[in-house]
mmCIF file of C-alpha atoms in Angstrom:
data_model
loop_
_atom_site.group_PDB
_atom_site.id
_atom_site.type_symbol
_atom_site.label_atom_id
_atom_site.label_comp_id
_atom_site.label_asym_id
_atom_site.label_seq_id
_atom_site.Cartn_x
_atom_site.Cartn_y
_atom_site.Cartn_z
ATOM 1 C CA MET A 37 185.498 73.637 200.902
ATOM 2 C CA ASP A 38 184.643 70.476 199.134
ATOM 3 C CA ALA A 39 181.297 70.803 197.341
ATOM 4 C CA LEU A 40 178.678 73.416 197.123
ATOM 5 C CA VAL A 41 175.055 73.093 195.919
ATOM 6 C CA ILE A 42 173.090 76.205 195.369
ATOM 7 C CA GLY A 43 169.169 75.581 195.547
ATOM 8 C CA ALA A 44 167.378 73.150 197.732
ATOM 9 C CA GLY A 45 164.563 72.192 195.481
ATOM 10 C CA PRO A 46 164.251 68.523 194.268
ATOM 11 C CA ALA A 47 167.131 68.830 191.724
ATOM 12 C CA GLY A 48 169.543 70.498 194.304
ATOM 13 C CA LEU A 49 168.536 68.057 197.070
ATOM 14 C CA MET A 50 169.313 65.067 194.708
ATOM 15 C CA ALA A 51 172.536 66.541 193.566
ATOM 16 C CA ALA A 52 173.570 67.024 197.317
ATOM 17 C CA GLU A 53 172.574 63.391 197.910
ATOM 18 C CA MET A 54 174.823 62.138 195.135
ATOM 19 C CA LEU A 55 177.761 64.142 196.328
ATOM 20 C CA ALA A 56 177.359 63.159 200.021
ATOM 21 C CA ALA A 57 177.149 59.515 199.068
ATOM 22 C CA ALA A 58 180.427 59.843 197.210
ATOM 23 C CA GLY A 59 182.015 61.021 200.439
ATOM 24 C CA ARG A 60 182.076 64.824 199.729
ATOM 25 C CA HIS A 61 181.478 67.419 202.320
ATOM 26 C CA VAL A 62 178.556 69.407 201.001
ATOM 27 C CA VAL A 63 177.146 72.779 201.839
ATOM 28 C CA LEU A 64 173.559 73.265 200.488
ATOM 29 C CA ALA A 65 172.756 77.000 200.117
ATOM 30 C CA GLU A 66 169.026 78.075 199.828
ATOM 31 C CA ALA A 67 167.744 81.645 199.422
ATOM 32 C CA MET A 68 164.365 81.001 200.995
ATOM 33 C CA PRO A 69 163.770 80.233 204.757
ATOM 34 C CA THR A 70 163.037 76.678 204.147
ATOM 35 C CA PRO A 71 164.021 74.235 201.418
ATOM 36 C CA ALA A 72 161.924 72.882 198.565
ATOM 37 C CA ARG A 73 158.860 75.294 198.814
ATOM 38 C CA LYS A 74 157.657 74.748 195.266
ATOM 39 C CA PHE A 75 157.821 71.043 195.845
ATOM 40 C CA LEU A 76 155.642 71.341 198.944
ATOM 41 C CA MET A 77 153.181 73.551 197.056
ATOM 42 C CA ALA A 78 152.971 70.922 194.183
ATOM 43 C CA GLY A 79 152.203 68.233 196.843
ATOM 44 C CA LYS A 80 149.258 70.101 198.521
ATOM 45 C CA SER A 81 146.736 68.466 196.088
ATOM 46 C CA GLY A 82 148.698 65.176 195.928
ATOM 47 C CA LEU A 83 152.336 64.672 195.147
ATOM 48 C CA ASN A 84 152.636 63.060 191.633
ATOM 49 C CA LEU A 85 156.074 61.759 191.765
ATOM 50 C CA THR A 86 156.324 60.152 188.296
ATOM 51 C CA LYS A 87 154.270 58.058 185.862
ATOM 52 C CA ASP A 88 154.504 54.325 185.687
ATOM 53 C CA GLU A 89 154.895 53.670 181.989
ATOM 54 C CA PRO A 90 157.496 52.250 179.661
ATOM 55 C CA CYS A 91 160.655 54.259 179.598
ATOM 56 C CA GLN A 92 160.663 55.089 175.911
ATOM 57 C CA GLN A 93 156.965 56.239 176.105
ATOM 58 C CA PHE A 94 157.825 58.246 179.243
ATOM 59 C CA ALA A 95 160.838 59.993 177.508
ATOM 60 C CA ARG A 96 158.638 61.040 174.556
ATOM 61 C CA HIS A 97 157.016 63.790 176.809
ATOM 62 C CA PHE A 98 160.165 65.735 177.256
ATOM 63 C CA SER A 99 161.201 68.610 174.941
ATOM 64 C CA VAL A 100 164.610 70.348 174.974
ATOM 65 C CA GLY A 101 165.664 73.602 173.440
ATOM 66 C CA PRO A 102 168.047 73.891 170.522
ATOM 67 C CA GLY A 103 170.916 71.464 170.723
ATOM 68 C CA ASP A 104 171.290 67.600 170.546
ATOM 69 C CA PRO A 105 168.970 65.891 173.208
ATOM 70 C CA PRO A 106 171.790 63.404 174.110
ATOM 71 C CA GLU A 107 173.661 66.332 175.482
ATOM 72 C CA ALA A 108 171.396 65.972 178.426
ATOM 73 C CA GLY A 109 173.400 63.012 179.346
ATOM 74 C CA GLY A 110 170.860 60.324 179.455
ATOM 75 C CA CYS A 111 168.224 62.457 181.337
ATOM 76 C CA PHE A 112 165.989 62.913 178.246
ATOM 77 C CA GLU A 113 167.252 60.351 175.602
ATOM 78 C CA ARG A 114 164.634 58.668 173.583
ATOM 79 C CA ASP A 115 165.961 55.134 174.186
ATOM 80 C CA CYS A 116 165.835 55.205 177.921
ATOM 81 C CA LEU A 117 166.199 57.672 180.849
ATOM 82 C CA ASP A 118 169.077 56.980 183.133
ATOM 83 C CA PHE A 119 166.772 57.729 186.137
ATOM 84 C CA GLY A 120 163.207 57.141 184.954
ATOM 85 C CA PRO A 121 160.050 56.020 186.569
ATOM 86 C CA ALA A 122 161.148 52.673 187.988
ATOM 87 C CA GLU A 123 164.266 54.454 189.608
ATOM 88 C CA VAL A 124 162.231 57.237 191.013
ATOM 89 C CA MET A 125 159.830 54.784 192.696
ATOM 90 C CA ALA A 126 162.652 52.721 194.106
ATOM 91 C CA TRP A 127 164.387 55.818 195.438
ATOM 92 C CA ALA A 128 161.068 57.071 197.264
ATOM 93 C CA ARG A 129 160.580 53.542 198.663
ATOM 94 C CA GLY A 130 164.057 53.695 199.898
ATOM 95 C CA LEU A 131 163.188 56.771 201.932
ATOM 96 C CA GLY A 132 160.485 54.738 203.647
ATOM 97 C CA ILE A 133 157.627 56.245 201.427
ATOM 98 C CA ALA A 134 154.837 53.836 200.466
ATOM 99 C CA LEU A 135 153.488 54.419 197.057
ATOM 100 C CA PHE A 136 150.441 53.616 194.806
ATOM 101 C CA THR A 137 149.797 53.857 191.048
ATOM 102 C CA GLY A 138 146.440 55.338 190.039
ATOM 103 C CA SER A 139 144.333 54.127 187.146
ATOM 104 C CA THR A 140 146.077 56.593 184.773
ATOM 105 C CA GLY A 141 149.569 55.310 185.798
ATOM 106 C CA ARG A 142 150.389 58.362 187.903
ATOM 107 C CA VAL A 143 152.443 57.445 190.995
ATOM 108 C CA PHE A 144 151.717 59.027 194.369
ATOM 109 C CA PRO A 145 152.769 58.570 197.979
ATOM 110 C CA VAL A 146 150.037 56.611 199.937
ATOM 111 C CA GLY A 147 149.565 59.692 202.040
ATOM 112 C CA MET A 148 149.358 61.921 198.878
ATOM 113 C CA LYS A 149 151.494 64.641 200.611
ATOM 114 C CA ALA A 150 154.974 65.965 199.825
ATOM 115 C CA SER A 151 155.935 66.767 203.449
ATOM 116 C CA PRO A 152 156.545 63.234 204.751
ATOM 117 C CA LEU A 153 158.909 62.515 201.784
ATOM 118 C CA LEU A 154 160.745 65.745 202.244
ATOM 119 C CA ARG A 155 161.203 65.254 205.935
ATOM 120 C CA ALA A 156 162.647 61.685 205.355
ATOM 121 C CA TRP A 157 164.873 63.145 202.667
ATOM 122 C CA LEU A 158 166.251 66.012 204.617
ATOM 123 C CA ALA A 159 166.917 63.729 207.580
ATOM 124 C CA ARG A 160 169.008 61.401 205.346
ATOM 125 C CA LEU A 161 170.881 64.424 203.980
ATOM 126 C CA ARG A 162 171.635 65.650 207.541
ATOM 127 C CA GLU A 163 172.801 62.202 208.524
ATOM 128 C CA SER A 164 175.151 62.102 205.649
ATOM 129 C CA GLY A 165 176.685 65.398 206.609
ATOM 130 C CA VAL A 166 174.970 67.797 204.227
ATOM 131 C CA ALA A 167 174.955 71.326 205.792
ATOM 132 C CA LEU A 168 171.910 73.337 204.865
ATOM 133 C CA ARG A 169 172.322 77.124 204.786
ATOM 134 C CA PRO A 170 168.791 78.872 204.614
ATOM 135 C CA ARG A 171 168.479 82.517 203.711
ATOM 136 C CA TRP A 172 171.792 82.319 201.686
ATOM 137 C CA ARG A 173 171.104 84.239 198.337
ATOM 138 C CA TRP A 174 173.823 83.734 195.726
ATOM 139 C CA VAL A 175 174.534 87.187 194.242
ATOM 140 C CA ALA A 176 177.898 87.018 192.244
ATOM 141 C CA ILE A 177 180.928 85.228 191.179
ATOM 142 C CA GLU A 178 183.951 86.935 192.514
ATOM 143 C CA ASP A 179 186.946 84.557 192.898
ATOM 144 C CA GLY A 180 184.362 82.215 194.305
ATOM 145 C CA PHE A 181 180.664 82.394 194.989
ATOM 146 C CA ARG A 182 179.453 85.314 196.930
ATOM 147 C CA PHE A 183 176.275 85.120 199.079
ATOM 148 C CA GLU A 184 174.194 87.626 201.125
ATOM 149 C CA THR A 185 173.258 86.026 204.334
ATOM 150 C CA PRO A 186 171.573 86.982 207.653
ATOM 151 C CA ALA A 187 175.186 87.247 209.047
ATOM 152 C CA GLY A 188 176.396 89.346 206.189
ATOM 153 C CA THR A 189 178.401 88.594 202.995
ATOM 154 C CA ARG A 190 179.962 85.217 202.628
ATOM 155 C CA LEU A 191 182.389 83.985 199.996
ATOM 156 C CA LEU A 192 182.728 80.373 199.326
ATOM 157 C CA LYS A 193 185.478 78.763 197.205
ATOM 158 C CA PRO A 194 184.309 75.125 196.630
ATOM 159 C CA ARG A 195 186.180 72.607 194.596
ATOM 160 C CA VAL A 196 182.853 71.660 192.736
ATOM 161 C CA THR A 197 179.546 73.354 192.571
ATOM 162 C CA VAL A 198 176.042 72.386 191.527
ATOM 163 C CA LEU A 199 173.589 75.071 190.507
ATOM 164 C CA ALA A 200 169.910 74.196 190.950
ATOM 165 C CA LEU A 201 168.154 77.490 191.418
ATOM 166 C CA GLY A 202 165.089 76.735 189.318
ATOM 167 C CA GLY A 203 163.514 78.493 186.405
ATOM 168 C CA ALA A 204 161.376 81.533 186.423
ATOM 169 C CA SER A 205 157.842 80.280 187.444
ATOM 170 C CA TRP A 206 156.192 80.912 190.918
ATOM 171 C CA PRO A 207 159.044 83.513 191.900
ATOM 172 C CA ARG A 208 157.473 84.010 195.304
ATOM 173 C CA LEU A 209 158.365 80.275 196.098
ATOM 174 C CA GLY A 210 162.086 81.060 195.172
ATOM 175 C CA SER A 211 162.382 80.331 191.336
ATOM 176 C CA ASP A 212 162.875 84.121 190.416
ATOM 177 C CA ALA A 213 165.634 83.577 187.884
ATOM 178 C CA GLY A 214 167.834 86.059 189.741
ATOM 179 C CA TRP A 215 170.805 83.975 188.586
ATOM 180 C CA VAL A 216 170.479 84.799 184.901
ATOM 181 C CA PRO A 217 172.449 87.985 184.942
ATOM 182 C CA VAL A 218 175.260 86.457 186.954
ATOM 183 C CA LEU A 219 175.657 83.544 184.505
ATOM 184 C CA ARG A 220 175.361 85.665 181.397
ATOM 185 C CA LYS A 221 178.143 87.927 182.605
ATOM 186 C CA ALA A 222 180.228 84.770 183.095
ATOM 187 C CA GLY A 223 179.640 83.850 179.419
ATOM 188 C CA VAL A 224 176.987 81.170 179.822
ATOM 189 C CA ALA A 225 174.339 81.123 176.961
ATOM 190 C CA ILE A 226 170.866 81.375 178.302
ATOM 191 C CA ALA A 227 167.630 81.198 176.265
ATOM 192 C CA ASP A 228 164.935 83.701 177.463
ATOM 193 C CA PHE A 229 162.263 82.018 179.645
ATOM 194 C CA ARG A 230 158.680 81.423 178.700
ATOM 195 C CA PRO A 231 155.784 79.946 180.681
ATOM 196 C CA ALA A 232 155.170 76.175 180.501
ATOM 197 C CA ASN A 233 152.444 74.125 182.023
ATOM 198 C CA MET A 234 150.494 77.422 182.067
ATOM 199 C CA GLY A 235 146.889 78.505 181.799
ATOM 200 C CA LEU A 236 145.441 80.508 178.908
ATOM 201 C CA ARG A 237 143.938 83.938 179.359
ATOM 202 C CA VAL A 238 140.221 84.203 178.179
ATOM 203 C CA GLU A 239 138.169 87.340 178.265
ATOM 204 C CA TRP A 240 134.740 85.673 179.028
ATOM 205 C CA SER A 241 131.356 87.128 178.303
ATOM 206 C CA SER A 242 129.291 87.849 181.398
ATOM 207 C CA PRO A 243 127.193 84.717 181.381
ATOM 208 C CA MET A 244 130.301 82.556 181.910
ATOM 209 C CA ALA A 245 130.734 84.083 185.402
ATOM 210 C CA ARG A 246 128.446 81.319 186.813
ATOM 211 C CA TYR A 247 130.963 78.756 185.667
ATOM 212 C CA PHE A 248 134.083 80.101 187.221
ATOM 213 C CA GLY A 249 135.639 77.260 189.251
ATOM 214 C CA HIS A 250 133.779 74.588 187.419
ATOM 215 C CA ALA A 251 135.795 71.596 185.974
ATOM 216 C CA VAL A 252 135.535 70.615 182.362
ATOM 217 C CA LYS A 253 135.359 66.882 182.173
ATOM 218 C CA GLY A 254 134.864 64.295 179.449
ATOM 219 C CA VAL A 255 136.312 66.487 176.682
ATOM 220 C CA ALA A 256 139.510 66.341 174.490
ATOM 221 C CA ILE A 257 141.786 69.233 173.438
ATOM 222 C CA ARG A 258 143.486 68.772 170.174
ATOM 223 C CA ALA A 259 146.590 71.136 169.484
ATOM 224 C CA GLY A 260 149.659 70.564 167.415
ATOM 225 C CA GLY A 261 149.167 66.824 166.841
ATOM 226 C CA LEU A 262 148.635 66.273 170.542
ATOM 227 C CA VAL A 263 145.542 65.042 172.169
ATOM 228 C CA SER A 264 144.654 65.574 175.899
ATOM 229 C CA ARG A 265 141.644 63.918 177.696
ATOM 230 C CA GLY A 266 142.441 65.334 181.108
ATOM 231 C CA GLU A 267 140.246 67.698 183.166
ATOM 232 C CA TRP A 268 140.652 71.407 183.214
ATOM 233 C CA VAL A 269 138.934 74.287 185.035
ATOM 234 C CA ILE A 270 137.351 77.569 183.987
ATOM 235 C CA SER A 271 138.499 80.532 186.022
ATOM 236 C CA ARG A 272 137.875 84.174 186.211
ATOM 237 C CA HIS A 273 140.908 84.907 184.128
ATOM 238 C CA GLY A 274 140.758 81.949 181.659
ATOM 239 C CA ILE A 275 141.366 78.228 181.775
ATOM 240 C CA GLU A 276 143.938 76.095 183.590
ATOM 241 C CA GLY A 277 144.513 72.574 184.830
ATOM 242 C CA GLY A 278 146.317 69.442 183.973
ATOM 243 C CA GLY A 279 144.280 68.537 181.034
ATOM 244 C CA LEU A 280 145.269 71.843 179.390
ATOM 245 C CA TYR A 281 148.911 71.619 180.457
ATOM 246 C CA GLN A 282 149.382 68.566 178.308
ATOM 247 C CA VAL A 283 148.866 70.714 175.170
ATOM 248 C CA SER A 284 149.763 74.117 176.531
ATOM 249 C CA ALA A 285 153.310 74.270 175.032
ATOM 250 C CA ALA A 286 152.004 73.631 171.603
ATOM 251 C CA ILE A 287 149.450 76.348 171.971
ATOM 252 C CA ARG A 288 151.958 78.757 173.330
ATOM 253 C CA ASP A 289 154.138 78.190 170.263
ATOM 254 C CA GLY A 290 151.465 79.059 167.962
ATOM 255 C CA ALA A 291 149.326 75.896 167.332
ATOM 256 C CA SER A 292 145.560 76.240 167.106
ATOM 257 C CA ALA A 293 143.421 74.255 169.444
ATOM 258 C CA GLN A 294 140.020 72.547 169.191
ATOM 259 C CA VAL A 295 137.754 71.188 171.878
ATOM 260 C CA ASP A 296 135.977 67.917 171.201
ATOM 261 C CA LEU A 297 133.034 68.100 173.460
ATOM 262 C CA THR A 298 132.016 64.438 172.943
ATOM 263 C CA PRO A 299 135.235 62.402 172.252
ATOM 264 C CA ASP A 300 133.484 59.146 172.869
ATOM 265 C CA LEU A 301 130.862 59.788 170.289
ATOM 266 C CA ASP A 302 131.467 59.816 166.525
ATOM 267 C CA LEU A 303 130.193 62.651 164.201
ATOM 268 C CA ALA A 304 127.283 60.442 162.949
ATOM 269 C CA ALA A 305 126.011 59.582 166.338
ATOM 270 C CA LEU A 306 126.257 63.032 167.505
ATOM 271 C CA SER A 307 124.442 64.429 164.452
ATOM 272 C CA ALA A 308 121.622 62.005 165.318
ATOM 273 C CA ARG A 309 121.393 63.560 168.771
ATOM 274 C CA PHE A 310 121.206 67.042 167.391
ATOM 275 C CA ALA A 311 118.534 65.935 164.951
ATOM 276 C CA ARG A 312 116.139 65.439 167.843
ATOM 277 C CA PRO A 313 113.278 68.083 167.696
ATOM 278 C CA LYS A 314 113.919 71.148 169.854
ATOM 279 C CA GLY A 315 110.216 71.875 170.221
ATOM 280 C CA ARG A 316 109.542 74.704 172.680
ATOM 281 C CA LEU A 317 112.841 74.363 174.517
ATOM 282 C CA SER A 318 115.216 77.354 174.632
ATOM 283 C CA VAL A 319 118.608 76.735 172.883
ATOM 284 C CA GLY A 320 120.262 76.272 176.231
ATOM 285 C CA ASN A 321 117.920 73.697 177.492
ATOM 286 C CA TRP A 322 117.885 71.860 174.177
ATOM 287 C CA LEU A 323 121.684 71.665 174.207
ATOM 288 C CA ARG A 324 121.673 70.494 177.673
ATOM 289 C CA ARG A 325 119.540 67.585 176.640
ATOM 290 C CA VAL A 326 121.779 66.805 173.774
ATOM 291 C CA LEU A 327 125.173 67.117 175.508
ATOM 292 C CA GLY A 328 124.166 66.268 179.069
ATOM 293 C CA ASP A 329 126.485 68.760 180.692
ATOM 294 C CA PRO A 330 125.866 72.389 181.393
ATOM 295 C CA VAL A 331 129.559 73.219 181.375
ATOM 296 C CA LYS A 332 129.941 71.804 177.834
ATOM 297 C CA VAL A 333 126.799 73.703 176.821
ATOM 298 C CA ALA A 334 128.328 76.936 178.164
ATOM 299 C CA LEU A 335 131.570 76.576 176.263
ATOM 300 C CA LEU A 336 129.678 75.792 173.032
ATOM 301 C CA LEU A 337 127.622 78.881 173.348
ATOM 302 C CA GLU A 338 130.750 80.912 174.284
ATOM 303 C CA TRP A 339 133.055 79.726 171.552
ATOM 304 C CA GLY A 340 130.665 78.386 169.000
ATOM 305 C CA ARG A 341 129.045 81.561 167.597
ATOM 306 C CA PRO A 342 127.646 82.189 165.153
ATOM 307 C CA LEU A 343 125.552 79.114 166.045
ATOM 308 C CA PRO A 344 124.760 76.619 163.352
ATOM 309 C CA ASP A 345 121.357 75.347 162.114
ATOM 310 C CA ALA A 346 121.763 71.859 160.601
ATOM 311 C CA PRO A 347 122.205 68.888 162.946
ATOM 312 C CA GLU A 348 125.386 67.792 161.226
ATOM 313 C CA ASP A 349 126.782 71.428 161.493
ATOM 314 C CA TRP A 350 125.988 71.414 165.243
ATOM 315 C CA ALA A 351 127.754 68.226 165.529
ATOM 316 C CA ALA A 352 130.708 69.295 163.535
ATOM 317 C CA ARG A 353 130.981 72.420 165.765
ATOM 318 C CA ALA A 354 130.751 70.405 169.028
ATOM 319 C CA LYS A 355 133.474 68.002 167.795
ATOM 320 C CA ALA A 356 135.860 70.717 166.800
ATOM 321 C CA LEU A 357 135.055 73.807 168.811
ATOM 322 C CA GLU A 358 137.682 76.494 168.478
ATOM 323 C CA LEU A 359 139.433 77.189 171.743
ATOM 324 C CA ARG A 360 139.468 80.905 171.725
ATOM 325 C CA HIS A 361 142.050 82.513 174.034
ATOM 326 C CA ASP A 362 143.997 85.644 174.461
ATOM 327 C CA GLY A 363 147.401 84.006 174.950
ATOM 328 C CA PRO A 364 149.202 82.211 177.740
ATOM 329 C CA ALA A 365 149.256 83.273 181.369
ATOM 330 C CA GLY A 366 152.364 84.891 182.745
ATOM 331 C CA LEU A 367 155.453 83.169 184.218
ATOM 332 C CA GLU A 368 154.475 84.207 187.735
ATOM 333 C CA ARG A 369 151.441 81.770 187.578
ATOM 334 C CA ALA A 370 152.955 79.008 185.344
ATOM 335 C CA ILE A 371 153.731 75.690 186.971
ATOM 336 C CA SER A 372 157.122 75.600 185.227
ATOM 337 C CA SER A 373 159.101 77.346 182.565
ATOM 338 C CA ALA A 374 160.752 76.695 179.248
ATOM 339 C CA GLY A 375 164.206 78.409 178.458
ATOM 340 C CA GLY A 376 167.232 78.587 180.621
ATOM 341 C CA ILE A 377 170.740 77.436 180.103
ATOM 342 C CA ALA A 378 171.329 76.406 176.534
ATOM 343 C CA TRP A 379 172.517 72.909 175.796
ATOM 344 C CA SER A 380 175.314 74.229 173.898
ATOM 345 C CA ALA A 381 176.615 75.830 177.130
ATOM 346 C CA VAL A 382 176.956 72.452 178.934
ATOM 347 C CA THR A 383 178.663 69.156 178.571
ATOM 348 C CA ARG A 384 177.076 65.779 178.510
ATOM 349 C CA ASP A 385 177.597 65.752 182.223
ATOM 350 C CA LEU A 386 175.878 69.109 182.555
ATOM 351 C CA GLU A 387 179.045 70.997 183.383
ATOM 352 C CA LEU A 388 179.197 74.570 182.271
ATOM 353 C CA LEU A 389 181.791 75.133 179.533
ATOM 354 C CA ALA A 390 182.398 78.626 180.694
ATOM 355 C CA LEU A 391 182.783 77.696 184.260
ATOM 356 C CA PRO A 392 184.801 74.394 184.636
ATOM 357 C CA GLY A 393 183.793 72.599 187.825
ATOM 358 C CA VAL A 394 180.319 74.189 187.978
ATOM 359 C CA PHE A 395 177.317 71.930 187.013
ATOM 360 C CA ALA A 396 173.669 72.814 186.471
ATOM 361 C CA ALA A 397 170.507 70.875 187.098
ATOM 362 C CA GLY A 398 166.766 71.056 187.135
ATOM 363 C CA GLU A 399 164.644 73.920 185.561
ATOM 364 C CA MET A 400 167.731 76.131 185.041
ATOM 365 C CA LEU A 401 168.343 74.006 181.893
ATOM 366 C CA ASP A 402 166.338 74.516 178.667
ATOM 367 C CA TRP A 403 163.925 71.764 178.691
ATOM 368 C CA GLU A 404 160.215 71.227 179.526
ATOM 369 C CA ALA A 405 157.827 68.482 180.310
ATOM 370 C CA PRO A 406 154.015 68.382 181.257
ATOM 371 C CA THR A 407 152.820 67.875 184.760
ATOM 372 C CA GLY A 408 151.724 64.336 185.548
ATOM 373 C CA GLY A 409 155.066 62.988 187.015
ATOM 374 C CA TYR A 410 157.260 63.987 184.042
ATOM 375 C CA LEU A 411 158.431 67.397 185.278
ATOM 376 C CA LEU A 412 159.369 66.201 188.702
ATOM 377 C CA THR A 413 161.203 63.078 187.314
ATOM 378 C CA GLY A 414 163.216 65.414 184.988
ATOM 379 C CA CYS A 415 164.357 67.560 187.986
ATOM 380 C CA LEU A 416 165.423 64.529 189.893
ATOM 381 C CA ALA A 417 167.223 63.034 186.921
ATOM 382 C CA THR A 418 169.144 66.023 186.093
ATOM 383 C CA GLY A 419 169.965 66.663 189.797
ATOM 384 C CA ARG A 420 171.315 63.156 190.064
ATOM 385 C CA ARG A 421 173.359 63.434 186.917
ATOM 386 C CA ALA A 422 174.911 66.647 187.902
ATOM 387 C CA GLY A 423 175.601 65.491 191.348
ATOM 388 C CA LEU A 424 177.315 62.330 190.170
ATOM 389 C CA ALA A 425 179.387 64.126 187.615
ATOM 390 C CA ALA A 426 180.396 66.783 190.197
ATOM 391 C CA ALA A 427 181.421 63.954 192.581
ATOM 392 C CA ARG A 428 183.660 62.427 189.762
ATOM 393 C CA HIS A 429 185.174 65.856 189.037
ATOM 394 C CA GLY A 430 185.903 66.399 192.725
ATOM 395 C CA ALA A 431 187.603 63.034 192.874
ATOM 396 C CA ALA A 432 189.714 63.786 189.806
ATOM 397 C CA TRP A 433 190.716 67.076 191.451
ATOM 398 C CA ARG A 434 191.773 65.422 194.660
ATOM 399 C CA GLY A 435 193.887 63.020 192.793
ATOM 400 C CA SER A 436 195.692 65.540 190.671
#
C-alpha cells in the first residue's frame, strides 16, 4: 500500500490531507468508532481554531522539550511558523467555514461548533480517496503495522506512515498513550508524559463549597514570569479554566503563583479602600464593600490567613495572594500533555530516526502550548509538515 496515517485527530487528518493532495493513496486508521473525538469535545463550548496575532508573538507561546526548537521543522520556530494563524484561517475558509475574531484575538467559526468543520473536512478527504478505517487499533510493528480490527488482525505494509495518535490526556477520547511501549521497543526515545493545560487540586475548607462552579473574573495570576488575566473556575476538586491554563505549566514545574485580586488598582489606591472604617460590619461584609466581589472575598479569606490588620497590609495581601494548591490534576483530566517523542529521535521533517519512512505529528511529540488557539494550531502545523515530508519520501521511493 502507498501511505498509512494512524490516528484521526486534527494532526492525523491534516497529514492525510497533505498525502492525498500529493496523489498518494491513503489509509487512515483510527482506534475509536469515529474520528476526532477530542476535537469535537473541545468545540462543544466554542471551537477556538487559532489566535490572530503576529507570527513571532504567536510562536512565543510554544514550549518544546530538550532539543533544538528548529528541529521541529518550522512548526515552532521563533521567527515564524510555517503554518501559523493566517494559514489556519485560510485553510478553514477553504472548507467553507466562516470565521470571526473575538476581542482578545481568538478565532472561532461563526457557528462556534467543531462539527460543521469536521464534516466538511472528512467529506474533502473522502473525495480525495482517503479510506477511513475506524476501530482499527495499532498494537505492534512486526514486518509492518499490525492492527486489531473488528474483522480480526490485519497487517499493513505501507511505503510511508504518519503516526498521530495523540498524547496521554483524556484517554477515554482516544489519547491513551498505548503506542509508547511499541515505539520504545523500536528504539524511539520518549519523554514521560506530564499534564499540561490542567487544573490544580485544592483541599478547600467547608465555607468554599458555596462557590463551587463560580467563575473568578477580573483577577491576574502571576507565575514564573508569566501573567494571565483570563477567567478560571472554582470546582469541588480545585481550580481550572483558561485563565489558569496560561500559567499552569510554570506552576507544574515548580513556580510559585500569586493572585492579584485587583490588577487594575495600584497598591496605594487599594490601601485607601482598605482604610475605610469597618464600623459594625463583619469582616466578610466589609471585604465585599472593599473588593466588590464575593468570590474574590472568599479567596482572600481562604488563602490570605492569618488575616492582616493595617490597610496597607490588607492591600499587599490582596495584590499578591498566595495561590495555595496541592499539585496539578492528573493526566486523565488535563486538556493536553507535555512529553512524548523526543526531538533527538526525529529529523527536521519529523521522521523517526529509528524507523525510516515513519513520521510523527501532533501531541505524540514533546511540545506543549496553552489553550486559546495555540494548541490546535500546533497540531495542525505538525500534521501538515509530517504529511508533506511523508509525501516527498514516498515520491523518492517511487523514483528509486
